[in-house]
mmCIF file of C-alpha atoms in Angstrom:
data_model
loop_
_atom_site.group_PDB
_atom_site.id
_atom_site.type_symbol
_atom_site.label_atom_id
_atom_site.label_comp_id
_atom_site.label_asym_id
_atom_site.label_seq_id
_atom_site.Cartn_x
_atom_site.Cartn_y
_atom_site.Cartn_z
ATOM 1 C CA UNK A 298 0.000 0.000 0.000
ATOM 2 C CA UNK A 299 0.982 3.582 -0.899
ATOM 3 C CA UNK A 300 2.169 5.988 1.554
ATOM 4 C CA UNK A 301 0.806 9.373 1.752
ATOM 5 C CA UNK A 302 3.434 11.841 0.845
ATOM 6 C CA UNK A 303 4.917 13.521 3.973
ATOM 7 C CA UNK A 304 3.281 16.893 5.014
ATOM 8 C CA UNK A 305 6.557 19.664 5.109
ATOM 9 C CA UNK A 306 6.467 22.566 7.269
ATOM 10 C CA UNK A 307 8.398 25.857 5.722
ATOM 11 C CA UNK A 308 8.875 28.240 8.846
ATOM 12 C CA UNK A 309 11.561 31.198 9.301
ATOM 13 C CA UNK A 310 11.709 35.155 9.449
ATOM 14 C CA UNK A 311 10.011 37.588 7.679
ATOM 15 C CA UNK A 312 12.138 37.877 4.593
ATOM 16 C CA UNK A 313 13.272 34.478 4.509
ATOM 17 C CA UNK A 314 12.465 33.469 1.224
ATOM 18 C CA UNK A 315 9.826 31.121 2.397
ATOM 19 C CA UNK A 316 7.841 31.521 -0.634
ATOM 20 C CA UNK A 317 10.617 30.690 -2.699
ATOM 21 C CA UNK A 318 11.965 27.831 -1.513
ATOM 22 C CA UNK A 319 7.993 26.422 -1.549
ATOM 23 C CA UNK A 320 9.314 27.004 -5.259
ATOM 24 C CA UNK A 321 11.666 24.744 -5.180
ATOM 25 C CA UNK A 322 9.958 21.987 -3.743
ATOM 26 C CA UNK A 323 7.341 22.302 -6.571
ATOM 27 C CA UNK A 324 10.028 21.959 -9.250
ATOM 28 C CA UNK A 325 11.111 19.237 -7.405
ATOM 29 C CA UNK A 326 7.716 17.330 -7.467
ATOM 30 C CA UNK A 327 6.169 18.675 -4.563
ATOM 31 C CA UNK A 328 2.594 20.258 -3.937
ATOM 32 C CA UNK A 329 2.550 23.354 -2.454
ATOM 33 C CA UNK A 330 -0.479 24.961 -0.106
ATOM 34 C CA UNK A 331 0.344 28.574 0.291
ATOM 35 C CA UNK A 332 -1.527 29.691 3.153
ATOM 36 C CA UNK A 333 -1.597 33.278 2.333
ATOM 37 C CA UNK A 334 -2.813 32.909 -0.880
ATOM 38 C CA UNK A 335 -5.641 30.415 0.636
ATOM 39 C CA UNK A 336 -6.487 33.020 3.271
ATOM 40 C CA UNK A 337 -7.040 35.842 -0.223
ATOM 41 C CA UNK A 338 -9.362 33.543 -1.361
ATOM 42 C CA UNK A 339 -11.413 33.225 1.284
ATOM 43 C CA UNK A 340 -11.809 36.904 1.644
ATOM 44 C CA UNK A 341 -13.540 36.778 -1.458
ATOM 45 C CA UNK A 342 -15.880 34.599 -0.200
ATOM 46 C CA UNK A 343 -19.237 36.563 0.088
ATOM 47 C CA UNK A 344 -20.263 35.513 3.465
ATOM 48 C CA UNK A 345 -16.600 36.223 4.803
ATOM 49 C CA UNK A 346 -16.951 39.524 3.230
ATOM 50 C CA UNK A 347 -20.531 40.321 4.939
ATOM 51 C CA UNK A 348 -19.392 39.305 8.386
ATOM 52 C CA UNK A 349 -16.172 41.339 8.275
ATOM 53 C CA UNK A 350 -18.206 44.101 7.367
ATOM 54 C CA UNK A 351 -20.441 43.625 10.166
ATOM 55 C CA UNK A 352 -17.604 43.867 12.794
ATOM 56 C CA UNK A 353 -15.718 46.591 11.161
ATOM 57 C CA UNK A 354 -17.966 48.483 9.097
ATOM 58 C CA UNK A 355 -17.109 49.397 5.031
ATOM 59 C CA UNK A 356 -14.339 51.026 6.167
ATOM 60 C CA UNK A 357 -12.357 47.738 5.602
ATOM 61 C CA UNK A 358 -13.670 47.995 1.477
ATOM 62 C CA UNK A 359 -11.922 48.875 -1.122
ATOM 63 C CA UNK A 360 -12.692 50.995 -3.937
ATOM 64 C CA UNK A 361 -13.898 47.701 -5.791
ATOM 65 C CA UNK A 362 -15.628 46.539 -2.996
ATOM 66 C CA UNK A 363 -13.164 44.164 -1.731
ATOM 67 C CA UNK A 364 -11.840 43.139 1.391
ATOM 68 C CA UNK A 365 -8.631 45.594 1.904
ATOM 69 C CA UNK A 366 -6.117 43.501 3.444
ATOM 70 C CA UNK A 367 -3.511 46.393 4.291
ATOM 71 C CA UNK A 368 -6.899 47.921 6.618
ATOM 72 C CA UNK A 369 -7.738 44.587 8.538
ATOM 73 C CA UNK A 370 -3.938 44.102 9.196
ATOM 74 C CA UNK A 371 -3.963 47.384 11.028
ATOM 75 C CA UNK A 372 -6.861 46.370 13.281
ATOM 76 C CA UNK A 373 -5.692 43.358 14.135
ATOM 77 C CA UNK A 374 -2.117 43.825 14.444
ATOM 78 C CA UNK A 375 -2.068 44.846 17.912
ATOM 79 C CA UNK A 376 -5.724 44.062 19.297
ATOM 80 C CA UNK A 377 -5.354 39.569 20.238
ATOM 81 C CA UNK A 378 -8.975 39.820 20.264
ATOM 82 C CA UNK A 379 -9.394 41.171 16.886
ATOM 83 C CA UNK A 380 -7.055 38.845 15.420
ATOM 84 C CA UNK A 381 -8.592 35.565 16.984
ATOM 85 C CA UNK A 382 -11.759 36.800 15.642
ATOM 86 C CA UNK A 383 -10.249 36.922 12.104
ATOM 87 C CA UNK A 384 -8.879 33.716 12.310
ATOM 88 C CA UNK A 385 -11.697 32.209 13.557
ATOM 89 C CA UNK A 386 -13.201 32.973 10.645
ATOM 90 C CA UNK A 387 -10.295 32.569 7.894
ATOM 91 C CA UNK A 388 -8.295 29.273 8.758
ATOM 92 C CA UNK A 389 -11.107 27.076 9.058
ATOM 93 C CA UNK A 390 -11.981 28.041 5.974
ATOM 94 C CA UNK A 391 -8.239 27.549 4.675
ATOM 95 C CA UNK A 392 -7.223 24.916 6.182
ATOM 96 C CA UNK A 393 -10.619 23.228 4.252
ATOM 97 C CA UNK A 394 -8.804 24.600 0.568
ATOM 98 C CA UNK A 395 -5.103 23.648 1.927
ATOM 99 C CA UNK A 396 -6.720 19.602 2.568
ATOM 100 C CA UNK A 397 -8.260 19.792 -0.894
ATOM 101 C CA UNK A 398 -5.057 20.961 -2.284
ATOM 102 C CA UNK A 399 -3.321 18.212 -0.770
ATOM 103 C CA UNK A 400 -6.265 15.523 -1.170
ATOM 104 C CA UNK A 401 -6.127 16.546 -5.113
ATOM 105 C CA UNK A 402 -2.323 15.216 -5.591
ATOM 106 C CA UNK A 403 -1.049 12.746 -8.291
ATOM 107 C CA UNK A 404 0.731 9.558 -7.776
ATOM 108 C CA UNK A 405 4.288 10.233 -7.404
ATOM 109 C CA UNK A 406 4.088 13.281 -5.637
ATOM 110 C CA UNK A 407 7.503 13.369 -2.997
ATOM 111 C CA UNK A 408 5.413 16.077 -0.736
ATOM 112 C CA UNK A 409 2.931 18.083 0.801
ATOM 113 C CA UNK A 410 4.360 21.454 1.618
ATOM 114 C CA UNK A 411 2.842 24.383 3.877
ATOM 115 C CA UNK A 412 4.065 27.213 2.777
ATOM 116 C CA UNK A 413 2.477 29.569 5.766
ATOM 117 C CA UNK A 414 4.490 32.893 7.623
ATOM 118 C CA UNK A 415 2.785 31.534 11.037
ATOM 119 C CA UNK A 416 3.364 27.784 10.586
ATOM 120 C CA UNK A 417 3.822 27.380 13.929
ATOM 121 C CA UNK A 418 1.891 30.565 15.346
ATOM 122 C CA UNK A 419 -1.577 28.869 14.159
ATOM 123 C CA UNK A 420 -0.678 25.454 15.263
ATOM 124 C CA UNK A 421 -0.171 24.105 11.346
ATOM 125 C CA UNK A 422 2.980 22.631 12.874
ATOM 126 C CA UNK A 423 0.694 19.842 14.218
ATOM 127 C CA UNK A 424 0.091 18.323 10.684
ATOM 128 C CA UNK A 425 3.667 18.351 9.706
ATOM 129 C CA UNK A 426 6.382 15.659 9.624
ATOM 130 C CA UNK A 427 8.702 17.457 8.847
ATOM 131 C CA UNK A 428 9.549 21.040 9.421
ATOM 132 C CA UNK A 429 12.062 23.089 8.117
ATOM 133 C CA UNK A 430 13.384 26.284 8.981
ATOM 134 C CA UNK A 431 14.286 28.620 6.100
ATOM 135 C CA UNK A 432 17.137 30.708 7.443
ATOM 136 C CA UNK A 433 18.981 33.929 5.980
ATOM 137 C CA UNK A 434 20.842 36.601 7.703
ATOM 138 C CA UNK A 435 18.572 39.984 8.937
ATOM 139 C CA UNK A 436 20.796 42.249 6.597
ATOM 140 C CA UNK A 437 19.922 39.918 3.709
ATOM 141 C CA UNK A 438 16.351 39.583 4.921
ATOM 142 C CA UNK A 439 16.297 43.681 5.290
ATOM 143 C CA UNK A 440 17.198 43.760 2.103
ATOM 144 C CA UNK A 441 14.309 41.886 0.662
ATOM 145 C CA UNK A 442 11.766 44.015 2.571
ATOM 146 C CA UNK A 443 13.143 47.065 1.606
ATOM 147 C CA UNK A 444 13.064 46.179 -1.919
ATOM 148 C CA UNK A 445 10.049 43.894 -2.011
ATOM 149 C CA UNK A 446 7.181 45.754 0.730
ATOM 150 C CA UNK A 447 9.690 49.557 1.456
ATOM 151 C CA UNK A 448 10.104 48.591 5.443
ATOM 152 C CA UNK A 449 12.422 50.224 7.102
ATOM 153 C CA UNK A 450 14.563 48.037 9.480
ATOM 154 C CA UNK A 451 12.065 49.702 12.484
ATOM 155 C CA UNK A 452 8.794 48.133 10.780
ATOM 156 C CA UNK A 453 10.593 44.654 10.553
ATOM 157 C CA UNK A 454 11.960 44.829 13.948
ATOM 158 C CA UNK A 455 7.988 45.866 14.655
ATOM 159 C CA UNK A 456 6.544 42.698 12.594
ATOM 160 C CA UNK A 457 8.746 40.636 13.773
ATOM 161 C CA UNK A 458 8.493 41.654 17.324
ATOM 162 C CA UNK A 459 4.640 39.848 16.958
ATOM 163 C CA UNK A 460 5.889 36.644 15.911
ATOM 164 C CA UNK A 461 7.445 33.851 17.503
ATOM 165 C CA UNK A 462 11.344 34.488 18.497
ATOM 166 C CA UNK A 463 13.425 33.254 15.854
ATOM 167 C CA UNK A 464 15.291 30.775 17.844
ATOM 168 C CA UNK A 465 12.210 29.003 19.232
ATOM 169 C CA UNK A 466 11.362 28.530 15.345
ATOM 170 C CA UNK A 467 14.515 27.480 14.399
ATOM 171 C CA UNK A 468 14.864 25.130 17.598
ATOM 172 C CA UNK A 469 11.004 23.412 16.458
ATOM 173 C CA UNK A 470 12.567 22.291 13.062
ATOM 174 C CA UNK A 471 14.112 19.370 11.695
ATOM 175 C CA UNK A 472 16.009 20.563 8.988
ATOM 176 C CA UNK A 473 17.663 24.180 8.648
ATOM 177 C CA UNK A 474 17.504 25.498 4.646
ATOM 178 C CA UNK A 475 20.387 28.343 4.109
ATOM 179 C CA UNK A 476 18.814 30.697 1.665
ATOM 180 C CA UNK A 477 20.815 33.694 0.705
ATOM 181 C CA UNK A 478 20.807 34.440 -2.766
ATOM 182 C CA UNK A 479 21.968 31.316 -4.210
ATOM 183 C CA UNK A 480 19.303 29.244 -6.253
ATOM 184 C CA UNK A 481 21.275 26.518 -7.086
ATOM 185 C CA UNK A 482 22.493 25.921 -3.466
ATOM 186 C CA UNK A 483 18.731 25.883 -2.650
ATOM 187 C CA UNK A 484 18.458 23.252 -5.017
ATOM 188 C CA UNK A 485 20.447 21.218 -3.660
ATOM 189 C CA UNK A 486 19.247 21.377 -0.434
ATOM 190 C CA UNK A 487 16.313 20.779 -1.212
ATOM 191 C CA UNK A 488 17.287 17.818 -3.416
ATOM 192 C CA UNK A 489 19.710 16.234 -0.023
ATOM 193 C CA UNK A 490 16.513 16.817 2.135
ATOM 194 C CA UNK A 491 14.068 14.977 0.347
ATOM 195 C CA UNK A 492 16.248 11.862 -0.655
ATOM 196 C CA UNK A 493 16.981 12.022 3.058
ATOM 197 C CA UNK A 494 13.464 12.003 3.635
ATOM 198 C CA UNK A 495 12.370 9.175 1.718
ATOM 199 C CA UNK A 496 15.010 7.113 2.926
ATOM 200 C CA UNK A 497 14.107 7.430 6.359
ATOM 201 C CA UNK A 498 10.920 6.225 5.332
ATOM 202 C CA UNK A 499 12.048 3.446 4.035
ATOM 203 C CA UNK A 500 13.224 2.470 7.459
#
């Protein structure tokens, strides 16, 4: 009888590269649930929609009529009750997508990866058997913010103040993934971890 593919954690700093080494593991015949992208989808679920509306007022609409993401961040970023509201609402509802994601994959495939920036945070940790912590330096993940969302170092050190410490994420995983600039390198990683995997497996 067939295995189920193992379910891989990606967990790490803000900057990271999370996202792109979820990349990797889809060119390397992985799926790949990315649990931000689930939670956009379910904000454009009509009944999300009404309810948010209904705690927050339009306010939290866009110009379209959409869910702005960038307004509900602010209200929940430093209210806990706001933000367990939220995600009451959102990860049931994206956790259902990730399991159909993962229930939907071919014959063959080497793995089920969560791509999500609070793996551990919203106890997604739980499903994993493997986790891996995607680690680059804070000047190299400064970088990347500046360039990719304009943070100043302040507003990361703010973000990232919310989060788990780094070193309790890094102590949680099984497997630490260097990602500085260096795709190839990634690659191989990536490459070493799953044979590793599978052959543990085996055992």
């Amino acid at each position: 009888m067939n295995r189920k593919p193992p379910i891989i954690g990606l967990t790490g700093g803000i900057g990271s590269g999370k996202s792109a080494v979820a990349s990797v593991f889809l060119e390397h015949g992985c799926i790949v649930a990315n649990a931000d992208e689930n939670a956009k989808a379910v904000l454009l679920d009509s009944e999300v929609r009404d309810t948010l509306v209904e705690w927050w007022g339009e306010k939290i609409l866009n110009i379209d009529g959409h869910i702005d993401r960038t307004v509900i961040a602010d209200i929940v970023f430093e209210d806990d009750a706001a933000l367990q509201k939220l995600e009451s609402l959102i990860h049931p509802r994206a956790r259902q997508m990730q399991e159909a994601q993962f229930a939907a994959a071919p014959e063959g495939t080497r793995g089920l990866v969560i791509d999500a920036p609070l793996l551990i945070e919203a106890g997604l940790d739980s499903l994993c058997e493997i986790i891996v912590y995607v680690e680059a330096s804070r000047e190299i993940r400064l970088n990347r913010v500046q360039k990719t969302r304009d943070w100043t170092a302040g507003e990361l050190d703010r973000r990232e103040a919310a989060q788990l410490p780094l070193d309790t994420k890094r102590n949680k995983a099984d497997y630490v993934l260097i990602n500085e600039g260096e795709l190839d390198e990634v690659h191989r990683q990536v490459k070493q971890l799953l044979e590793d995997m599978n052959n543990r497996r085996r055992i």
